[in-house]
Coordinates of C-alpha atoms in Angstrom, one line a residue:
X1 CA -11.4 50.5 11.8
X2 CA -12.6 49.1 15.2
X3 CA -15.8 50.6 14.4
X4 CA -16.1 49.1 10.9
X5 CA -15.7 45.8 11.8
X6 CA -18.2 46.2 14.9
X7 CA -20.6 46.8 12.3
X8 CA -19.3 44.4 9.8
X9 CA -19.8 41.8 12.8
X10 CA -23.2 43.4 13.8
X11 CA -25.1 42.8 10.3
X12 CA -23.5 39.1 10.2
X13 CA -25.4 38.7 13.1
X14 CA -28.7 40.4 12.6
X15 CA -29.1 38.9 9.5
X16 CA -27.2 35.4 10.3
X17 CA -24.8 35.3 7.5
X18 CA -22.9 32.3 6.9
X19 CA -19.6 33.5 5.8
X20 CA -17.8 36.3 7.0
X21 CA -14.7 38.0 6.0
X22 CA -12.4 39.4 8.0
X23 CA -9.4 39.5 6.0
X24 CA -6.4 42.4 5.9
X25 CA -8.0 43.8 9.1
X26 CA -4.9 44.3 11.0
X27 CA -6.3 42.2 13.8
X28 CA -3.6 41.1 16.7
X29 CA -6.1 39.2 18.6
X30 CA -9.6 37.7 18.0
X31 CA -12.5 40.5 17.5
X32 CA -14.3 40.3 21.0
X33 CA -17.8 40.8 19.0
X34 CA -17.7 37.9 17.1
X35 CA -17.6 36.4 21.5
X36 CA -20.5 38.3 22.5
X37 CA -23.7 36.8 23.5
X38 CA -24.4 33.8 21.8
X39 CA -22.1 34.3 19.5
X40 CA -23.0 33.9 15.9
X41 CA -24.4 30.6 15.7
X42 CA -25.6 30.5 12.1
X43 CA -21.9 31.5 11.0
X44 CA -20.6 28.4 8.8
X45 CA -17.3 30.3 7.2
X46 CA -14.9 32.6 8.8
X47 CA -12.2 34.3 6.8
X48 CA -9.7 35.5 8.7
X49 CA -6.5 35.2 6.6
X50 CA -3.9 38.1 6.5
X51 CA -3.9 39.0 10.0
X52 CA -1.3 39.2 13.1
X53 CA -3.6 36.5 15.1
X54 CA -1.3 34.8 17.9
X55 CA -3.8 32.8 19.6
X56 CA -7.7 31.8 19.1
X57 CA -10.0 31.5 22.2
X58 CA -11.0 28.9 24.1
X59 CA -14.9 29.9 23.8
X60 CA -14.4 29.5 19.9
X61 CA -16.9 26.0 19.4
X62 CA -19.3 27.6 22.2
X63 CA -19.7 30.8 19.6
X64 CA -19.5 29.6 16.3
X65 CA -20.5 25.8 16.7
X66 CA -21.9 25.6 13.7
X67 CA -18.4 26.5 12.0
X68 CA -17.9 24.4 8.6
X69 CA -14.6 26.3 7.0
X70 CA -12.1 28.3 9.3
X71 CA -9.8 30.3 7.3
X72 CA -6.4 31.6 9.3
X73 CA -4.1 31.3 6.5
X74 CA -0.6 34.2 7.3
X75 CA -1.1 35.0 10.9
X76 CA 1.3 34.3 13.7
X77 CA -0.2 31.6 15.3
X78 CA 2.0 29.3 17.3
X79 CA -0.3 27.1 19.0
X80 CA -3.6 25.5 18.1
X81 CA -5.7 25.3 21.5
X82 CA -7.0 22.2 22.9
X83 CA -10.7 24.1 22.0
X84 CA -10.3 23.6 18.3
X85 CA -11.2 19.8 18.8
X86 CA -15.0 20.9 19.8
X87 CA -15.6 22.2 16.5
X88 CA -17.3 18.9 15.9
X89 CA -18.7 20.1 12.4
X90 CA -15.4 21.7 11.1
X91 CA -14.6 20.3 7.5
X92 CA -11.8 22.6 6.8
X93 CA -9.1 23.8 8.8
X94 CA -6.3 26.0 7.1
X95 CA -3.8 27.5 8.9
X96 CA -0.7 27.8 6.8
X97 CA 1.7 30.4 7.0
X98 CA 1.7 30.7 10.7
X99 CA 4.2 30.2 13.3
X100 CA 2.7 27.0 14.5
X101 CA 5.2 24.5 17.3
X102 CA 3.1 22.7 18.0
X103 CA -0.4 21.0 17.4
X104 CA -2.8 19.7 19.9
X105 CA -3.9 15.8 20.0
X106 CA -7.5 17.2 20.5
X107 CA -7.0 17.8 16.6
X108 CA -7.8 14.4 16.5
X109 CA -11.6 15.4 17.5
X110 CA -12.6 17.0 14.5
X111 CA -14.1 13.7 13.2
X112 CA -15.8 15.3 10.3
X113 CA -12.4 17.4 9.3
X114 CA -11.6 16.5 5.6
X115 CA -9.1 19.0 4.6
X116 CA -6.3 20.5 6.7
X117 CA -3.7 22.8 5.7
X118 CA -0.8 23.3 8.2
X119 CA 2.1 24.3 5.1
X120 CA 4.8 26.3 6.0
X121 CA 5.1 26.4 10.1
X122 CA 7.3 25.1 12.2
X123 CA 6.2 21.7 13.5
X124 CA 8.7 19.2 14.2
X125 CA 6.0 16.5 15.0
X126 CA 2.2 15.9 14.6
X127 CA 0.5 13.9 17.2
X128 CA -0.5 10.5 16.4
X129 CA -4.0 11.1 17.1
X130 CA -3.9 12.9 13.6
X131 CA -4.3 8.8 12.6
X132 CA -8.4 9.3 13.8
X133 CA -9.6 11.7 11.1
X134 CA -11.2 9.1 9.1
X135 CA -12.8 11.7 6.8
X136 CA -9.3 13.4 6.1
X137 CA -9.2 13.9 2.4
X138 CA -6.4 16.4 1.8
X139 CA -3.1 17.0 4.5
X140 CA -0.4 19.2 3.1
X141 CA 2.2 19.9 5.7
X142 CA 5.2 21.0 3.7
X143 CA 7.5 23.3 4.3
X144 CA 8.2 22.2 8.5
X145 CA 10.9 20.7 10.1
X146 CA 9.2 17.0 10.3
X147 CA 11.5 13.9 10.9
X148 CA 8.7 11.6 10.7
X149 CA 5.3 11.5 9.5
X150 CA 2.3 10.7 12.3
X151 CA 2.5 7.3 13.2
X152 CA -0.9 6.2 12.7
X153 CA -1.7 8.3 9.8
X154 CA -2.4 4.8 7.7
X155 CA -5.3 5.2 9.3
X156 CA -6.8 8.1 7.5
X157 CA -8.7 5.9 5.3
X158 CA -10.2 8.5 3.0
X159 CA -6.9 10.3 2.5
X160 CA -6.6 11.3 -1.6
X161 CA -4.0 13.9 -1.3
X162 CA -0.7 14.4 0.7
X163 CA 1.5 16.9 0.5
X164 CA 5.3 16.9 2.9
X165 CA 7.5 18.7 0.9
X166 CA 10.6 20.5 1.8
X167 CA 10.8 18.5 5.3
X168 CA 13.6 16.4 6.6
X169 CA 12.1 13.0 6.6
X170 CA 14.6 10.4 5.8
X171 CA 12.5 7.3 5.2
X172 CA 8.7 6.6 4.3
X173 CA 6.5 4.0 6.6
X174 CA 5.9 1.2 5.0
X175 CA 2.3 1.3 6.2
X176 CA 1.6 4.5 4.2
X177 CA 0.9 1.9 1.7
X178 CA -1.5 0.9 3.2
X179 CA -4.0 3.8 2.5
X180 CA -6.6 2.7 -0.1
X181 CA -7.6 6.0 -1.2
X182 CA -4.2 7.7 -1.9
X183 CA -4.2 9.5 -5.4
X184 CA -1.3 11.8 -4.7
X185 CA 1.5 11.4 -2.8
X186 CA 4.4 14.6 -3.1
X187 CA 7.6 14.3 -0.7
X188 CA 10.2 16.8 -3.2
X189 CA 12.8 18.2 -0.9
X190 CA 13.3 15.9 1.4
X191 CA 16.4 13.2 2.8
X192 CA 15.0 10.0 1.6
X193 CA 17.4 7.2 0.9
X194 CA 15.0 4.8 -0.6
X195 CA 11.2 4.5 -0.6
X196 CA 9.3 1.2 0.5
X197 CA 9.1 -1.3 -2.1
X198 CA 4.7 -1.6 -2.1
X199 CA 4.9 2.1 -2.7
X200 CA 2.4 2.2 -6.3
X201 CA 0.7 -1.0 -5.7
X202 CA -2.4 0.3 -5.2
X203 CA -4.3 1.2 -8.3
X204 CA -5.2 4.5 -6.5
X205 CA -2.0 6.1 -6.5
X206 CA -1.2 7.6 -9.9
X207 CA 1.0 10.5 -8.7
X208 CA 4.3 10.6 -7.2
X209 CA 6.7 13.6 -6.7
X210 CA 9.9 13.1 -5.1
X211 CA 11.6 15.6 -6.9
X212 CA 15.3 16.9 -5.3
X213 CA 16.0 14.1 -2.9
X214 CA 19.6 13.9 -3.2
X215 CA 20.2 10.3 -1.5
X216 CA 17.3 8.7 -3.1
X217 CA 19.3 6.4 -5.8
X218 CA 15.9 3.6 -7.4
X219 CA 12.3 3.3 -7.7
X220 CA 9.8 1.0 -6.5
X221 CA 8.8 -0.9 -9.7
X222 CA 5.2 -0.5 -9.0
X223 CA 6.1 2.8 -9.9
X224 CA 7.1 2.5 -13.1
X225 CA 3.9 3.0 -14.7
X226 CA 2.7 6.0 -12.7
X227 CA 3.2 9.5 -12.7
X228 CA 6.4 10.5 -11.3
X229 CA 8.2 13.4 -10.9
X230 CA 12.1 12.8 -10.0
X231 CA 14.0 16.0 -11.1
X232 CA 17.5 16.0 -8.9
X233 CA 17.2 12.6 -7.4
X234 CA 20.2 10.3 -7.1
X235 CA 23.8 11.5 -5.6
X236 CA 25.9 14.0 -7.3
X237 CA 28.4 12.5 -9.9
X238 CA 31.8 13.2 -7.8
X239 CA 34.7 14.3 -11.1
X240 CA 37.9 12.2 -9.7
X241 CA 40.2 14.1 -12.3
X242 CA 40.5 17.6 -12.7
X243 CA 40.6 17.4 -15.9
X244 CA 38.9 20.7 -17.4
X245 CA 37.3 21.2 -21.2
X246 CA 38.4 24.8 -22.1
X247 CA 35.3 26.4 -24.4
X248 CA 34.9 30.7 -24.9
X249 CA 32.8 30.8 -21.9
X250 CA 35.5 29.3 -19.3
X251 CA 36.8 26.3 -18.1
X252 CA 33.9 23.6 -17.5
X253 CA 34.0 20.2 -15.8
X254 CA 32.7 17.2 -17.8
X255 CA 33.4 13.5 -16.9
X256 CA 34.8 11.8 -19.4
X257 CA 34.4 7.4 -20.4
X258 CA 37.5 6.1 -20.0
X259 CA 36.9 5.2 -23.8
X260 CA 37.4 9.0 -24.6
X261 CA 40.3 9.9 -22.5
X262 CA 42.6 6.8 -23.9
X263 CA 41.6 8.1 -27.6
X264 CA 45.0 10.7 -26.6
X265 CA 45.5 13.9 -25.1
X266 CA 45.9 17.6 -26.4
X267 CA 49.4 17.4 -27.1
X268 CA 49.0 14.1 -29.2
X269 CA 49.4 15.4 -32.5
X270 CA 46.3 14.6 -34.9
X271 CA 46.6 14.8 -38.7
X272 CA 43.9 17.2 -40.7
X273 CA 41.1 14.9 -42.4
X274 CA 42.1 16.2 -45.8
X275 CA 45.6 14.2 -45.0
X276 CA 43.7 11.6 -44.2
X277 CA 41.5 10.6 -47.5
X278 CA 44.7 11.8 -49.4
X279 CA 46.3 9.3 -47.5
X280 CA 43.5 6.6 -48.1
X281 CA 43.3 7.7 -51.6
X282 CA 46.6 7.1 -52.0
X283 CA 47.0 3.5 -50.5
X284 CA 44.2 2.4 -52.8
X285 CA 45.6 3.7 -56.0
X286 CA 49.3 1.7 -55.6
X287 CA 47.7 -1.2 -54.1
X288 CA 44.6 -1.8 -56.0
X289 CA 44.7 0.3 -59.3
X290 CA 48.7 1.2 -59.8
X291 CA 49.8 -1.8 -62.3
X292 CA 46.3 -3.4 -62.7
X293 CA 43.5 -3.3 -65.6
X294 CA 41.3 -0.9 -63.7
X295 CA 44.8 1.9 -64.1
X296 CA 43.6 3.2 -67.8
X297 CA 39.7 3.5 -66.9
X298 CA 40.7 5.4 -63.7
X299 CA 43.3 7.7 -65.4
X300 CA 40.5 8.4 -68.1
X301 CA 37.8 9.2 -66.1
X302 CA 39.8 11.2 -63.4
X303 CA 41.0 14.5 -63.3
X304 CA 44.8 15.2 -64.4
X305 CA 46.0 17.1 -61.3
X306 CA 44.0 14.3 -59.2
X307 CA 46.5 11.8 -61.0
X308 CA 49.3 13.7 -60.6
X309 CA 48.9 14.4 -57.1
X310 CA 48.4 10.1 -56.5
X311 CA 51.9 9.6 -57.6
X312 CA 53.7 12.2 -55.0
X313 CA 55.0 9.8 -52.0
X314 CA 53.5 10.9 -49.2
X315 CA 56.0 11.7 -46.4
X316 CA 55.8 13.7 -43.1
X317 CA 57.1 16.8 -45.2
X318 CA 54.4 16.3 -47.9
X319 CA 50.7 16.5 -46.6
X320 CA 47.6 17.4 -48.5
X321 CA 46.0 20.2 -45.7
X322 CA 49.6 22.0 -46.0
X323 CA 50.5 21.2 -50.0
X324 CA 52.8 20.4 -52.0
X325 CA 57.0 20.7 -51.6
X326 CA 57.9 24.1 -53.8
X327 CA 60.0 21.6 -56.2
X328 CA 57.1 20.2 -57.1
X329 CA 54.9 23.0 -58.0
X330 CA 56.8 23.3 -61.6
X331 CA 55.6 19.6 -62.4
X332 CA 51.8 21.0 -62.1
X333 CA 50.9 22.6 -65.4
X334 CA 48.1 25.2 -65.7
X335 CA 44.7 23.3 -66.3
X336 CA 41.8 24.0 -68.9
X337 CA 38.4 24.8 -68.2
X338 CA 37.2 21.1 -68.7
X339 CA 40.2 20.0 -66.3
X340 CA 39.3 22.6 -63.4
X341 CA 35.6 21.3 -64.0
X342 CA 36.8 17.9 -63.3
X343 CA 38.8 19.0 -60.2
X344 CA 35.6 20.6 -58.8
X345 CA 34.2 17.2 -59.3
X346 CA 37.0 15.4 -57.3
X347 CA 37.1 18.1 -54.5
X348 CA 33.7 16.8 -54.0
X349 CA 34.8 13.2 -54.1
X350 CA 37.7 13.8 -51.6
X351 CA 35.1 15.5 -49.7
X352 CA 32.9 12.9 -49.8
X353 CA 36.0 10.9 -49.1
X354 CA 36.2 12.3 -45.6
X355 CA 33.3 12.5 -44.5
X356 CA 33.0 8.7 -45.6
X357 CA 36.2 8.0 -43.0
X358 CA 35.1 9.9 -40.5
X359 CA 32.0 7.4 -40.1

């Protein structure tokens, strides 16, 4: 292996490649002939992701100062050295996936820097001096333990794209408003309580993510006509009554209006529909028809068992759902064919009927 990547190293050189890949190697610590001599001065891209790195040296700039794109992505780094700010052409710094404490304030030296990548570590803080890369374009630093966000990070005038998710900030600056250039802004997982009020009044911003903030209750309405992503926002509803909705599957919690839960409760005894247009069916034919002109037309055009049935009284021992008393079965007669048509027809009226009280 160590011979392989001498060679690997050796042909970069000789013929003064500009990338080099020196990913899944196994490396623990920085090849020593990438050091060597002058180094490999036309190199512009170093992939190095994959690794079990732990440190870089502090010869780096003096050997590769012509470095564009360093790639360290899934080592175990836990420190970046105070020589990473002479990398004075270095547009592209990733190191996610590392074991990174802490990070240097020489960072703030890599004035041509316009995308860093420090996701999943465990930084607590970034040094203010972060505020000086003026070129900075993308910063994603999710997944750390951050409190707060740099303090002069407003600064970063040409930031598009920042990324702090799954963090444990509790509040955004007001002067991250501030950044002109800001297209996307994503702070999911985090403590906010409530996000500054010019947040979305620059035309710039269009996308918002503050997904699974818990405490985070309203919106900026400068917001409102942005893209925004807000999935498990605002505090859990809190059930007072333990009041439980029994379905096949097991109990289940629902909160209920108080609207529903004065309607009655599940020993309230509720009569059948059916009872209920008999029972409007009923009212109608002794107070509007029983008597009247209308009588004849509706005893011609309804069905005979229909009529019958209209002059039962209608008592808590007679219902419709449950039928008639037994000493009344002998006053029903059997009906014709023409009749049973015409009882069809009225089982679809009472039908009808119920679904017209129900609404």
């Amino acid at each position: 292996m160590a011979s392989e990547l001498g060679k690997t190293i050796s042909v970069a050189r000789l013929e003064k490649h500009k990338n080099l890949f020196l990913n899944y190697r196994n490396l623990d610590h920085f090849p020593l002939e990438l050091l060597k001599g002058e180094g490999l001065q036309f190199l512009e891209r170093l992939y190095m992701k994959r690794n079990s790195l732990t440190t870089l040296p502090e010869n780096l700039a003096q050997k590769l100062p012509n470095l564009v794109e360093l790639y360290l992505h899934s080592n175990n780094i836990v420190v970046i050295p105070e020589a990473i700010g002479s990398l004075i052409k270095l547009q592209c710094l990733d190191l996610s996936d590392n074991a990174l404490e802490i990070v240097c304030p020489e960072i703030g030296r890599l004035r041509a820097l316009r995308h860093l990548r420090l996701a999943n570590n465990q930084l607590q803080f970034l040094p203010p001096e972060v505020g000086d890369l003026k070129e900075l374009q993308t910063l994603d630093i999710s997944t750390n333990r951050l409190l707060a966000l740099p303090e002069r990070l407003h600064l970063c005038l040409s930031l598009q794209y920042l990324t702090v998710d799954r963090n444990r900030l509790w509040c955004v600056p007001r002067h991250l408003c501030q950044l002109p250039s800001l297209n996307e802004l994503s702070m999911a997982g985090n403590r906010l309580a409530f996000l500054p009020l010019d947040l979305g009044r620059s035309r710039e911003l269009q996308y918002v993510y503050v997904d699974n903030n818990a405490h985070l209750k309203g919106l900026p309405s400068y917001l409102y006509n942005k893209v925004v992503g807000c999935n498990g926002c605002g505090a859990p509803v809190q059930v007072s009554e333990g009041k439980l909705l029994s379905f096949s599957s097991g109990p289940l919690t629902v909160f209920l209006p108080a609207e529903v839960k004065a309607i009655g409760t599940e020993q309230d005894h509720i009569l059948p529909l059916q009872e209920l247009a008999m029972r409007s069916l009923h009212h109608y034919y002794h107070r509007f028809l029983k008597g009247g002109p209308l009588l004849a037309l509706w005893l011609t055009a309804a069905p005979p068992s229909v009529c019958r049935l209209l002059t039962f009284s209608v008592d808590k021992h007679s219902r419709a759902s449950g039928g008639l008393p037994a000493r009344q079965h002998s006053c029903l007669r059997v009906t014709t064919l023409s009749e049973r048509r015409r009882d069809r027809g009225a089982s679809q009226a009472t039908q009808a009927l119920t679904s017209w009280h129900v609404r």
